[in-house]
Amino acid sequence: MAPSRSDVTPLSPALTRVSFAKIREPLAVPDLLALQTASFDWLLGGEEWRARVAAEIATGNTEVPQASGLTEIFEEISPIEDFAGSMSLSFRDHRFEPPKYTVDQCREKDFTYSAPLFVTAEFMNNETGEIKSQTVFMGD
């Protein structure tokens, strides 16, 4: 393909750049992080994920997971029973507290930006039926 006059770009009086490209416009860059951020939002059960689930259900799609990733994990490992089967421990109702520091403070002081995770733990004595419930810190 021969270059046209419109493809010639003067860089300086002595130099010119000639384009032999067939595509005139560059391609749009896709959102490469969308899959990762959507997956992380599902894991935490964030507001954007809840809105997407509600929109999918409103359109009639019932195959969308309705439980967040952490909820599924806690349901999968609960209850934890002792060897004799007389006591069990279940986890439910996770929540994140607000982060201790802002993003800017973490950048300035070289801290990790994190939020504490709290879970309601239910300890059950299967022999007596007694249940003790307590909110426990699971980590940042």
Coordinates of C-alpha atoms in Angstrom, one line a residue:
M1 CA 0.0 0.0 0.0
A2 CA 1.5 3.3 -1.0
P3 CA 1.4 6.1 1.5
S4 CA -0.9 9.0 0.9
R5 CA -0.3 12.7 1.7
S6 CA -2.6 12.5 4.7
D7 CA -0.4 9.8 6.2
V8 CA 2.6 12.0 6.1
T9 CA 3.2 13.8 9.4
P10 CA 5.9 16.4 9.6
L11 CA 8.0 16.1 12.8
S12 CA 10.4 18.8 11.9
P13 CA 11.4 20.5 8.7
A14 CA 14.0 17.8 8.0
L15 CA 12.0 14.7 9.1
T16 CA 8.6 13.3 8.1
R17 CA 6.9 10.2 9.3
V18 CA 5.0 8.0 6.9
S19 CA 2.3 5.6 8.1
F20 CA 1.6 2.4 6.2
A21 CA -1.1 1.2 8.7
K22 CA -4.3 -0.2 7.3
I23 CA -6.3 0.8 10.5
R24 CA -6.6 4.5 10.9
E25 CA -8.0 4.7 14.4
P26 CA -6.4 2.9 17.4
L27 CA -8.5 0.2 19.1
A28 CA -10.2 1.1 22.4
V29 CA -8.5 -0.4 25.4
P30 CA -10.9 -2.8 27.2
D31 CA -11.4 -2.7 31.0
L32 CA -8.9 -5.4 31.9
L33 CA -9.6 -5.2 35.6
A34 CA -13.4 -5.6 35.3
L35 CA -13.3 -9.4 35.9
Q36 CA -11.0 -9.2 38.9
T37 CA -12.9 -6.3 40.5
A38 CA -16.3 -8.0 39.9
S39 CA -14.9 -11.3 41.5
F40 CA -13.5 -9.4 44.5
D41 CA -16.8 -7.6 44.9
W42 CA -18.7 -10.9 44.9
L43 CA -16.3 -12.3 47.5
L44 CA -16.9 -9.4 49.8
G45 CA -20.6 -9.1 48.9
G46 CA -20.4 -5.4 48.1
E47 CA -23.1 -3.0 47.0
E48 CA -22.2 -3.2 43.3
W49 CA -22.5 -7.0 43.4
R50 CA -25.9 -6.7 45.2
A51 CA -27.1 -4.3 42.6
R52 CA -26.0 -6.6 39.7
V53 CA -27.8 -9.6 41.4
A54 CA -31.0 -7.5 41.9
A55 CA -30.8 -6.4 38.2
E56 CA -30.3 -10.0 37.0
I57 CA -33.2 -11.3 39.1
A58 CA -35.4 -8.5 37.8
T59 CA -34.7 -9.6 34.2
G60 CA -35.6 -13.2 35.1
N61 CA -32.1 -14.7 35.4
T62 CA -32.2 -17.0 38.4
E63 CA -28.8 -18.7 37.8
V64 CA -27.0 -15.7 39.4
P65 CA -25.3 -16.7 42.8
Q66 CA -27.4 -15.0 45.5
A67 CA -24.9 -15.6 48.3
S68 CA -21.6 -13.7 48.5
G69 CA -18.3 -15.6 48.5
L70 CA -17.6 -15.2 52.2
T71 CA -21.2 -16.3 53.0
E72 CA -20.6 -19.4 50.9
I73 CA -17.3 -20.1 52.6
F74 CA -18.8 -19.8 56.1
E75 CA -21.7 -22.0 55.1
E76 CA -19.3 -24.6 53.7
I77 CA -17.1 -24.9 56.8
S78 CA -20.0 -24.6 59.4
P79 CA -20.6 -26.4 61.6
I80 CA -17.3 -27.5 63.0
E81 CA -17.9 -30.4 65.3
D82 CA -15.7 -32.0 67.9
F83 CA -14.6 -35.7 67.6
A84 CA -17.5 -36.9 69.9
G85 CA -20.1 -34.8 68.2
S86 CA -21.2 -33.2 71.4
M87 CA -20.3 -29.6 70.5
S88 CA -20.3 -27.6 67.3
L89 CA -19.2 -24.1 66.2
S90 CA -21.0 -22.2 63.4
F91 CA -20.1 -19.0 61.7
R92 CA -22.7 -16.5 60.3
D93 CA -23.4 -12.9 59.6
H94 CA -20.0 -11.5 58.6
R95 CA -19.4 -7.8 58.5
F96 CA -16.6 -5.4 57.8
E97 CA -15.9 -2.4 60.1
P98 CA -14.7 0.8 58.6
P99 CA -10.9 0.9 57.9
K100 CA -8.7 2.3 60.7
Y101 CA -6.9 4.6 58.3
T102 CA -7.8 6.4 55.0
V103 CA -6.1 5.5 51.7
D104 CA -4.1 8.7 51.8
Q105 CA -2.9 8.0 55.4
C106 CA -1.8 4.5 54.4
R107 CA 0.2 5.8 51.5
E108 CA 1.9 8.5 53.6
K109 CA 2.8 6.2 56.5
D110 CA 3.3 3.0 54.5
F111 CA 0.5 1.1 56.2
T112 CA -1.7 -1.6 54.8
Y113 CA -5.2 -0.5 53.8
S114 CA -7.4 -3.0 55.5
A115 CA -10.8 -3.4 57.2
P116 CA -11.4 -5.6 60.2
L117 CA -13.7 -8.6 59.6
F118 CA -16.1 -9.6 62.4
V119 CA -18.3 -12.8 62.4
T120 CA -21.0 -14.0 64.7
A121 CA -19.9 -17.3 66.1
E122 CA -22.4 -19.7 67.6
F123 CA -21.1 -22.4 70.0
M124 CA -23.6 -25.1 70.6
N125 CA -23.6 -27.9 73.1
N126 CA -25.5 -30.7 71.2
E127 CA -26.2 -32.7 74.4
T128 CA -27.9 -29.9 76.3
G129 CA -29.0 -27.7 73.3
E130 CA -27.4 -24.6 74.9
I131 CA -26.2 -22.0 72.3
K132 CA -23.8 -19.3 73.1
S133 CA -23.4 -16.6 70.4
Q134 CA -20.6 -14.0 70.3
T135 CA -19.1 -11.6 67.7
V136 CA -15.5 -12.5 67.1
F137 CA -12.7 -10.8 65.2
M138 CA -11.5 -12.9 62.2
G139 CA -8.8 -10.7 60.8
D140 CA -8.0 -7.6 58.8

